[in-house]
Amino acid sequence: MEEKYILLSKNFGYQQSKLNEIVEYTKKKLAEKNLTGKVAVKLRLDNYYINEQILLSILPDKLHYTKVDFKLIDEIIDDYLINGKIVERNRFQCDELLNRFFENFGDYNYFNKQLRLTLRNCGIIDPESIDDYILADGFKALAKMLTKMKPLDVIEEMRKSGLRGRGGGGYPTYIKWTNGHRAKSETGQKYIICNADEGDPGAFMDRSTIEGDPFSIIEGMAIAGYAVGADKGYVYIRAEYPLAIKRLENAIKLAKENNFLGKNILGTNFNFEIDLRLGAGAFVCGEETALIASIEGRRGTPRPRPPYPSIKGLFGCPTVINNVETLANVPVIILDGGDFFARIGTEQSKGTKVFALAGKVNNTGLIEIPMGTTIREIIYNIGGGIANNRKFKAVQTGGPSGGCIPEDFLDTPIDYDSLIHAGSMMGSGGMIVMDDNTCMVDVSKFFLDFTQNESCGKCTPCREGTKRMLEILQRITEGKGELDDIEKLERLGETIKLSSLCGLGQSAPNPILTALRYFREEFEEHIKDKKCRAHICKKLIEYFILEDKCIGCGACKRKCPVNCISGEPKKLHTIDQSKCIKCGACFETCKFNAIIQR
């Protein structure tokens, strides 16, 4: 086995071809120096790194380099790998961080506020190599459990850890497992389901976790199966994730070949099998009972509860359902103990949380922070502040089921209870940052349009109520709203929340209600003044040509798709407002700032 690893990655915008050239060149140089059997070259996912071009890490030596080129590869191989002299050019230092799982990454500003438990192996190991996972303490928790623990001991460690479901609801994991353990099955069959049906706009936490560390999900499911008495598991994953599916299939195959899945695991009498079920992308199938219906081959619609799935779930048998992030934490808890996990986070929200940081922020990507970290720390320390030096306006947490949190709440700690108090929710981990160029009415319409389209239509409040709310928002953005529309939105929203069948409908009004709570003046502005301050709602925008700046070049006139601009060469041009379709082509074309929006 190789003594050292050279890990190479790139940022999102960097050319893949350039990275491939660097990889091939590195392999060639290692072969020339007879180092092929001693040093391995591997690629890691680029979801986890800020924009630093090509990155190189040498493990286990914890040497990290940025701006990697052919010359630097020569220096590293000749000076360090052969002669033992550390190359200082383009090196960034790796201070000893508090997080023992995180020291491999170095002390980037992007990382030094993070604590990686769920993502502990992502970007470090080869996700298609079971040897890499075993070297990173993989399956050690499974072995410890099978040799030293009884099912109730496992559940007790989960209780000590304080782990709550990371799929959005925040239900204590140990209670769900306890109910599954105690449940009686007429056939003796019980099931574990991993919910990987991630459908929130701007969310990619589960997908990236599976793509970067699929073995941890398998190990977590096996531990859950042992705790509740299940010998069969399913991963329900959307078909739009081909790479995640491929790596899960490979991981399951390798786990079976190495006796971490299948019959008599590690020489014990514990049996556990895992199969995949691909979803067609319906957002509502993230709800437990709809997911179960889909696996059973029926239309994915929710049913009333009780009975809960832990009592009567898949094929009428007791079923425990956890999402990807929850299960990825399980091996850490069993290996290091529930008390270790409980030391991280807040009193009611233990451990860490993975977020997909997106939107108008400088550093986007997948982050994992201890519970209790404030929104301000995430946006300004990890995210690097608002892009283009704009002003912060709001942050949407919890995806289409969450709410928009304004600047006054930037110091809100990230935990289940604090986010609910602020009018939002944890959700599965989407976090979209908005600047002062964002229209909150338009944002509300966007999220409601998504949930309205994704409604299964089974219950009237969700099916009809969200449609009526969307119609009202559409009128407001077109300048046709009336003042009592705001009261209608609030009344409809509260009714839908109270009377919908499942979590989709119960949370669908949240973005609108929080926008009305914190940005009511924007709704009133749209209705009374027929004005969109962010210039997003096209029907409320007017374009004007400034007399003192127009030079009559004719560029705007030539670009206009409806010929609503008139004027002679080198003379003032004008826009016919009755013909203008608000496309903004003239505004984007003018090089002299002679066209304004208002």
XYZ file of C-alpha atoms in Angstrom:
598
model
C 0.000 0.000 0.000
C 1.213 3.533 -0.800
C 2.885 5.513 1.978
C 1.650 8.931 0.869
C -1.270 10.410 -1.043
C -1.310 13.450 -3.285
C -4.875 14.782 -3.367
C -5.757 17.183 -6.171
C -8.923 19.245 -6.575
C -10.150 22.377 -8.339
C -12.641 25.120 -7.680
C -16.039 25.250 -9.410
C -14.975 27.674 -12.138
C -11.591 26.205 -13.003
C -11.067 24.186 -16.153
C -11.389 20.417 -15.740
C -8.957 19.904 -18.620
C -6.237 21.797 -16.743
C -6.760 19.622 -13.665
C -6.548 16.492 -15.821
C -3.256 17.717 -17.286
C -1.846 18.267 -13.785
C -2.978 14.792 -12.675
C -1.428 13.049 -15.688
C 1.774 15.057 -15.361
C 2.056 14.164 -11.655
C 1.587 10.456 -12.365
C 4.169 10.621 -15.149
C 6.762 12.348 -12.948
C 6.191 9.860 -10.102
C 6.737 6.989 -12.537
C 9.944 8.580 -13.829
C 11.258 8.829 -10.257
C 10.171 5.250 -9.384
C 7.667 6.513 -6.794
C 4.500 5.013 -8.295
C 4.160 2.302 -5.634
C 4.945 4.679 -2.790
C 2.856 7.735 -3.650
C -0.729 7.607 -4.938
C -2.464 10.417 -6.848
C -6.168 10.874 -6.152
C -8.888 13.362 -6.986
C -11.266 14.786 -4.416
C -14.607 16.494 -4.862
C -14.499 20.235 -5.416
C -17.750 21.052 -3.565
C -15.909 21.770 -0.344
C -13.303 24.341 -1.313
C -13.215 28.061 -1.919
C -11.987 29.621 -5.131
C -8.255 28.950 -5.036
C -7.739 27.366 -8.461
C -6.090 23.915 -8.230
C -5.387 22.684 -4.694
C -2.910 19.992 -3.678
C -2.579 18.191 -0.351
C 0.034 15.638 0.699
C -1.288 13.199 3.281
C -0.668 12.047 5.919
C 1.954 14.839 6.096
C -0.705 17.597 6.075
C 1.102 19.767 3.550
C -1.210 21.937 1.473
C -0.547 23.986 -1.660
C -2.557 26.315 -3.835
C -2.088 27.664 -7.388
C -0.593 24.346 -8.465
C 1.295 24.254 -11.761
C 3.784 21.920 -13.474
C 6.788 23.659 -11.937
C 5.376 23.253 -8.418
C 4.781 19.532 -9.069
C 8.460 19.174 -10.059
C 9.578 20.944 -6.885
C 7.351 18.849 -4.620
C 8.511 15.555 -6.133
C 12.236 16.423 -6.380
C 12.680 18.460 -3.190
C 10.173 16.935 -0.800
C 9.217 13.416 -1.836
C 12.794 12.473 -2.761
C 14.992 14.693 -0.560
C 12.638 15.502 2.325
C 12.883 19.296 1.975
C 9.500 21.021 2.415
C 8.596 23.278 -0.503
C 7.455 26.687 0.777
C 6.287 28.204 -2.507
C 2.473 28.472 -2.672
C 2.166 26.584 0.606
C -0.521 27.515 3.112
C -0.019 26.618 6.736
C -2.064 24.028 8.569
C -2.472 25.192 12.159
C -3.747 22.618 14.591
C -7.475 23.295 14.664
C -9.775 22.178 17.420
C -11.510 19.745 15.108
C -9.588 16.522 14.813
C -11.589 15.523 11.722
C -10.777 18.756 9.993
C -7.020 19.219 10.258
C -6.459 17.790 6.768
C -7.940 20.856 5.117
C -5.583 23.513 6.494
C -6.466 26.848 8.053
C -8.493 28.553 5.338
C -10.822 31.316 6.508
C -13.540 29.321 4.775
C -12.893 26.343 7.035
C -11.701 27.573 10.413
C -15.219 28.181 11.694
C -16.359 24.738 10.586
C -16.453 21.431 12.401
C -16.808 18.379 10.187
C -18.459 15.240 11.457
C -20.924 14.412 8.676
C -18.391 15.508 6.058
C -15.389 14.120 7.957
C -14.211 11.987 5.027
C -15.495 14.047 2.098
C -12.610 15.294 0.031
C -10.157 13.167 2.032
C -10.863 9.587 0.993
C -11.540 8.050 -2.376
C -15.325 7.471 -2.205
C -14.997 4.396 -4.418
C -12.316 2.724 -2.276
C -13.381 0.671 0.745
C -9.710 0.514 1.785
C -9.631 4.290 2.119
C -12.773 4.225 4.248
C -11.359 1.512 6.514
C -8.131 3.515 6.926
C -10.285 6.462 8.041
C -11.759 4.310 10.890
C -14.537 3.104 8.620
C -16.691 0.227 9.917
C -14.893 0.431 13.246
C -18.140 1.616 14.862
C -19.980 -1.358 13.322
C -17.367 -3.776 14.676
C -17.475 -2.162 18.123
C -21.251 -2.426 18.198
C -21.370 -6.071 17.126
C -18.731 -7.188 19.629
C -19.424 -5.008 22.657
C -22.965 -3.610 22.512
C -26.547 -4.781 22.654
C -29.327 -3.045 20.701
C -30.474 -1.082 23.743
C -26.882 0.015 24.383
C -26.814 1.526 20.906
C -30.078 3.359 21.508
C -28.745 4.629 24.840
C -25.713 6.147 23.106
C -28.068 7.847 20.663
C -30.016 9.236 23.618
C -26.850 10.575 25.216
C -25.778 12.187 21.962
C -28.938 14.274 21.653
C -28.935 13.730 17.878
C -32.094 15.084 16.258
C -33.275 14.276 12.756
C -31.455 16.364 10.168
C -34.195 16.100 7.566
C -35.996 19.168 8.843
C -38.326 18.082 11.638
C -35.667 17.739 14.314
C -37.318 14.713 15.934
C -35.012 12.988 18.475
C -33.394 10.050 16.721
C -33.283 7.821 19.789
C -37.077 8.077 20.265
C -37.671 6.981 16.683
C -35.256 4.069 17.150
C -36.816 3.140 20.499
C -40.274 2.996 18.925
C -38.907 0.835 16.094
C -37.148 -1.460 18.564
C -40.296 -1.940 20.657
C -42.681 -2.333 17.714
C -44.020 -5.829 17.079
C -44.091 -7.178 13.565
C -46.494 -9.970 12.642
C -43.982 -11.323 10.129
C -40.886 -10.492 12.160
C -39.783 -8.111 9.406
C -38.605 -4.556 10.101
C -37.038 -1.999 7.769
C -34.561 0.884 7.777
C -34.976 3.565 5.115
C -32.439 6.234 4.248
C -34.288 9.257 2.886
C -32.027 10.729 0.191
C -34.887 12.394 -1.683
C -33.399 15.881 -1.571
C -35.488 18.321 -3.579
C -35.133 21.797 -2.044
C -34.069 24.541 -4.475
C -30.417 25.350 -3.854
C -29.785 22.296 -1.659
C -27.121 19.672 -2.331
C -26.113 18.432 1.134
C -27.266 14.811 0.859
C -26.078 14.404 -2.703
C -22.585 15.644 -1.864
C -22.384 13.558 1.297
C -23.220 10.399 -0.629
C -20.886 11.283 -3.484
C -18.031 11.982 -1.059
C -18.547 9.272 1.586
C -21.139 6.614 0.658
C -19.735 4.017 3.067
C -20.672 6.080 6.129
C -24.342 5.935 5.072
C -24.130 2.149 4.744
C -22.473 1.824 8.145
C -25.063 4.124 9.734
C -27.936 2.110 8.257
C -26.433 -1.173 9.477
C -26.094 0.230 12.996
C -29.694 1.447 12.894
C -30.824 -1.991 11.678
C -29.055 -3.702 14.589
C -30.617 -1.280 17.088
C -34.212 -1.735 15.949
C -34.023 -5.384 14.853
C -34.194 -4.861 11.095
C -32.352 -6.940 8.534
C -33.366 -5.000 5.419
C -32.720 -1.423 4.367
C -33.609 0.790 1.433
C -31.991 3.997 0.206
C -34.633 6.134 -1.499
C -32.724 8.488 -3.782
C -33.844 10.629 -6.683
C -32.810 9.441 -10.132
C -31.362 12.903 -10.945
C -28.291 12.006 -8.846
C -26.449 9.565 -11.163
C -23.018 9.940 -9.542
C -24.420 9.447 -6.035
C -26.320 6.371 -7.241
C -23.231 4.956 -8.912
C -21.127 5.388 -5.774
C -23.793 3.939 -3.508
C -24.122 0.882 -5.740
C -20.352 0.460 -5.704
C -20.193 0.919 -1.920
C -22.947 -1.662 -1.322
C -21.171 -4.129 -3.611
C -17.808 -3.661 -1.845
C -19.419 -3.828 1.601
C -21.016 -7.173 0.713
C -17.740 -8.543 -0.654
C -15.990 -7.604 2.602
C -18.751 -8.952 4.890
C -19.905 -5.544 6.166
C -23.304 -6.288 4.622
C -25.129 -9.541 3.983
C -25.337 -12.677 6.125
C -23.449 -13.138 9.416
C -21.750 -9.755 9.290
C -18.196 -9.901 10.696
C -18.777 -13.453 11.900
C -21.829 -12.636 14.037
C -25.455 -13.671 13.635
C -26.446 -10.167 12.450
C -27.766 -9.962 8.891
C -28.418 -6.775 6.950
C -29.038 -6.059 3.268
C -29.457 -2.734 1.453
C -31.213 -2.017 -1.841
C -31.707 1.220 -3.761
C -35.040 2.640 -4.873
C -34.971 5.542 -7.340
C -37.496 8.336 -7.045
C -38.843 10.352 -9.962
C -38.131 13.712 -8.329
C -41.432 14.499 -6.584
C -40.713 16.859 -3.696
C -43.605 15.450 -1.671
C -41.860 12.059 -1.556
C -39.517 13.512 1.017
C -42.457 13.093 3.413
C -42.208 9.727 5.167
C -45.527 8.168 4.240
C -45.345 9.398 0.626
C -41.839 7.959 0.384
C -43.080 4.595 1.668
C -45.915 4.603 -0.865
C -43.413 5.264 -3.666
C -41.148 2.385 -2.592
C -44.198 0.103 -2.528
C -44.888 1.022 -6.145
C -47.850 3.281 -5.462
C -48.342 6.955 -6.186
C -46.257 9.019 -3.783
C -48.900 10.734 -1.657
C -48.933 11.098 2.138
C -51.431 9.442 4.438
C -52.765 10.538 7.827
C -50.742 9.579 10.915
C -50.990 7.687 13.281
C -50.104 4.927 12.776
C -46.556 6.208 12.424
C -44.063 4.401 10.177
C -42.101 3.134 13.197
C -45.211 1.126 14.084
C -46.714 0.416 10.667
C -44.607 1.485 7.725
C -43.185 -0.178 4.614
C -45.344 -3.149 3.539
C -47.181 -2.794 6.865
C -44.036 -3.514 8.911
C -42.271 -1.318 11.511
C -39.996 1.068 9.627
C -37.434 3.605 10.828
C -36.714 6.433 8.387
C -33.694 8.720 8.766
C -32.161 11.104 6.294
C -28.611 10.978 4.919
C -27.054 13.450 7.336
C -28.591 11.782 10.394
C -27.209 8.381 9.391
C -23.765 9.805 8.541
C -23.465 10.981 12.170
C -24.288 7.570 13.630
C -20.820 5.937 13.211
C -19.202 8.954 14.903
C -21.548 8.648 17.882
C -21.050 4.908 18.308
C -17.270 5.083 17.858
C -16.571 8.140 20.023
C -19.575 7.947 22.331
C -22.758 9.915 22.758
C -21.128 12.177 25.349
C -18.507 13.300 22.817
C -21.217 14.298 20.321
C -23.306 16.014 23.009
C -20.426 18.339 23.923
C -20.871 20.013 20.538
C -23.719 22.432 19.901
C -26.356 23.922 22.207
C -28.474 22.564 25.021
C -31.357 21.475 22.790
C -29.519 21.105 19.457
C -26.453 18.881 19.648
C -23.722 18.238 17.109
C -23.180 19.953 13.783
C -25.332 20.873 10.796
C -24.478 20.805 7.099
C -25.700 23.711 4.979
C -25.597 24.426 1.274
C -24.530 28.063 1.370
C -25.717 29.753 -1.813
C -26.953 33.038 -3.211
C -25.400 36.514 -3.019
C -22.392 35.555 -0.905
C -18.713 35.481 -1.886
C -17.907 31.908 -0.838
C -20.603 29.424 -1.769
C -20.453 25.707 -1.128
C -21.087 22.993 1.403
C -20.340 23.954 4.995
C -20.672 22.148 8.322
C -20.867 24.206 11.490
C -21.436 23.462 15.196
C -24.988 24.122 16.318
C -25.079 27.546 17.942
C -22.967 29.275 15.301
C -24.674 32.552 14.407
C -26.016 33.452 10.988
C -23.628 36.424 10.953
C -20.603 34.143 11.423
C -21.737 31.908 8.563
C -22.341 34.736 6.097
C -19.450 37.050 6.941
C -16.729 34.714 8.245
C -17.312 31.511 6.306
C -19.155 33.025 3.358
C -16.793 35.991 3.064
C -19.574 38.587 3.109
C -22.070 39.736 0.519
C -20.956 39.511 -3.109
C -20.070 42.701 -4.994
C -20.032 44.670 -1.712
C -23.812 44.864 -1.704
C -25.881 45.238 1.465
C -27.314 42.173 3.199
C -31.095 41.953 3.066
C -32.253 38.508 4.151
C -31.334 34.845 4.354
C -33.686 31.985 3.543
C -33.189 28.874 5.660
C -35.140 25.645 5.407
C -35.736 25.830 1.662
C -39.308 26.360 0.420
C -40.568 25.281 3.840
C -38.553 27.880 5.735
C -38.648 31.628 6.046
C -36.720 34.794 5.223
C -34.706 36.141 8.151
C -33.809 39.883 8.040
C -30.700 41.762 9.148
C -32.024 42.323 12.693
C -31.728 38.561 13.294
C -28.171 38.084 11.976
C -26.960 37.173 15.464
C -29.518 34.372 15.772
C -27.750 31.090 16.641
C -28.306 28.198 14.288
C -30.404 25.715 16.242
C -33.868 24.256 15.866
C -35.658 26.430 18.414
C -34.006 29.782 17.598
C -34.780 29.512 13.887
C -38.419 28.659 14.588
C -38.609 31.649 16.939
C -37.301 33.847 14.104
C -40.083 32.557 11.838
C -38.023 30.100 9.835
C -36.821 26.545 10.395
C -33.717 24.380 10.084
C -35.063 22.328 7.209
C -32.683 19.937 5.538
C -29.982 22.593 5.214
C -30.558 25.038 2.384
C -29.281 28.560 3.089
C -29.803 31.209 0.410
C -28.370 34.678 1.031
C -30.069 37.717 -0.539
C -28.769 41.236 -1.064
C -30.569 44.574 -1.423
C -31.219 43.860 -5.103
C -33.703 41.164 -4.085
C -37.465 41.691 -4.210
C -39.098 39.909 -1.290
C -42.453 39.719 -3.064
C -40.790 37.988 -5.996
C -38.904 35.632 -3.650
C -42.175 34.728 -1.914
C -43.757 34.016 -5.285
C -40.793 31.863 -6.345
C -40.941 29.561 -3.314
C -44.735 29.313 -3.337
C -44.700 28.536 -7.058
C -42.353 25.641 -6.273
C -44.452 24.172 -3.452
C -47.703 24.718 -5.364
C -46.314 22.788 -8.339
C -45.042 20.035 -6.039
C -48.298 19.616 -4.131
C -49.660 16.100 -4.614
C -53.204 17.502 -4.610
C -54.555 15.024 -2.092
C -55.801 17.579 0.462
C -57.838 20.641 -0.410
C -56.052 23.233 1.773
C -52.714 22.602 0.079
C -54.041 22.008 -3.430
C -56.419 24.975 -3.588
C -55.016 27.244 -0.889
C -51.504 27.514 -2.306
C -52.962 28.152 -5.761
C -55.065 31.054 -4.441
C -52.056 32.503 -2.603
C -49.946 32.251 -5.750
C -52.627 34.042 -7.773
C -52.652 36.904 -5.261
C -48.860 37.216 -5.347
C -48.937 37.181 -9.146
C -51.411 40.077 -9.123
C -49.261 42.045 -6.705
C -46.113 41.649 -8.828
C -48.056 42.836 -11.869
C -49.251 45.993 -10.121
C -52.841 44.759 -9.844
C -52.877 44.072 -6.121
C -55.241 45.546 -3.560
C -54.543 46.392 0.083
C -56.826 43.657 1.409
C -54.690 41.109 -0.507
C -52.166 41.244 2.329
C -54.797 40.259 4.880
C -56.006 37.503 2.531
C -52.491 36.104 2.242
C -52.093 36.015 6.013
C -55.488 34.400 6.582
C -54.989 31.821 3.850
C -51.465 31.054 5.031
C -52.491 30.359 8.621
C -55.428 28.202 7.455
C -53.233 26.125 5.142
C -50.667 25.583 7.913
C -53.303 24.343 10.340
C -55.316 22.117 8.013
C -52.951 20.538 5.460
C -52.319 16.803 5.606
C -48.524 16.711 5.476
C -45.441 18.815 6.087
C -45.355 20.188 2.546
C -48.670 21.982 2.901
C -48.167 22.816 6.568
C -44.956 24.686 5.791
C -45.690 26.019 2.282
C -46.927 29.451 3.501
C -43.844 30.052 5.687
C -41.815 32.112 3.166
C -44.796 34.391 2.507
C -45.752 34.821 6.164
C -42.199 35.687 7.240
C -41.801 38.073 4.285
C -45.019 39.809 5.371
C -43.779 39.871 8.961
C -40.422 41.487 8.189
C -40.844 43.161 4.774
C -44.492 44.240 4.800
C -43.612 47.677 3.416
C -42.431 46.094 0.154
C -45.794 44.428 -0.370
C -47.559 47.724 0.369
C -45.190 49.527 -2.009
C -46.054 47.103 -4.797
C -49.764 47.619 -4.166
C -50.054 51.356 -3.386
C -47.161 52.876 -5.319
C -46.956 50.260 -8.100
C -43.228 50.184 -7.430
C -40.610 47.432 -7.017
C -37.602 48.944 -5.261
C -35.327 46.114 -6.430
C -36.463 46.524 -10.063
C -37.237 42.812 -10.349
C -40.990 42.803 -11.059
C -41.049 43.683 -14.749
C -44.603 45.010 -14.868
C -43.658 47.625 -12.259
C -40.503 48.884 -13.990
C -40.287 51.845 -16.338
C -37.212 52.734 -18.382
C -36.337 56.358 -19.148
C -33.595 57.974 -21.215
C -31.781 60.873 -19.543
C -31.581 63.966 -21.716
C -28.229 65.117 -20.348
C -26.491 61.751 -20.953
C -27.965 60.433 -24.214
C -25.589 61.020 -27.163
C -27.933 59.549 -29.757
C -25.701 56.599 -30.640
C -28.720 54.432 -31.445
C -27.446 51.293 -29.677
C -30.569 51.003 -27.535
C -32.817 51.541 -30.546
C -31.116 48.772 -32.498
C -31.318 46.369 -29.533
C -34.998 46.931 -28.701
C -36.995 43.825 -29.792
C -40.296 45.723 -30.170
C -39.050 48.968 -31.767
C -40.402 51.167 -28.993
C -37.366 53.511 -28.987
C -37.287 56.404 -31.453
C -34.845 59.205 -32.201
C -32.521 60.622 -34.827
C -28.779 59.906 -34.839
C -26.847 62.092 -32.373
C -30.107 63.385 -30.895
C -32.092 62.507 -27.781
C -33.933 59.193 -28.010
C -37.210 58.415 -26.246
C -39.034 55.258 -25.116
C -42.715 54.713 -25.912
C -43.982 53.355 -22.571
C -47.153 51.945 -24.170
C -45.069 49.603 -26.338
C -42.239 48.787 -23.910
C -42.252 45.149 -22.721
C -39.800 45.847 -19.829
C -37.187 43.410 -21.168
C -34.283 45.635 -20.071
C -32.292 45.131 -23.283
C -31.811 48.889 -23.711
C -30.672 49.313 -20.097
C -28.038 46.585 -20.482
C -26.867 47.890 -23.864
C -26.307 51.575 -23.041
C -22.623 52.280 -22.275
C -23.214 55.844 -21.117
C -25.618 55.205 -18.195
C -28.194 57.247 -20.058
C -31.030 54.788 -19.353
C -32.428 54.427 -15.844
C -34.983 52.190 -14.146
C -37.689 53.533 -11.874
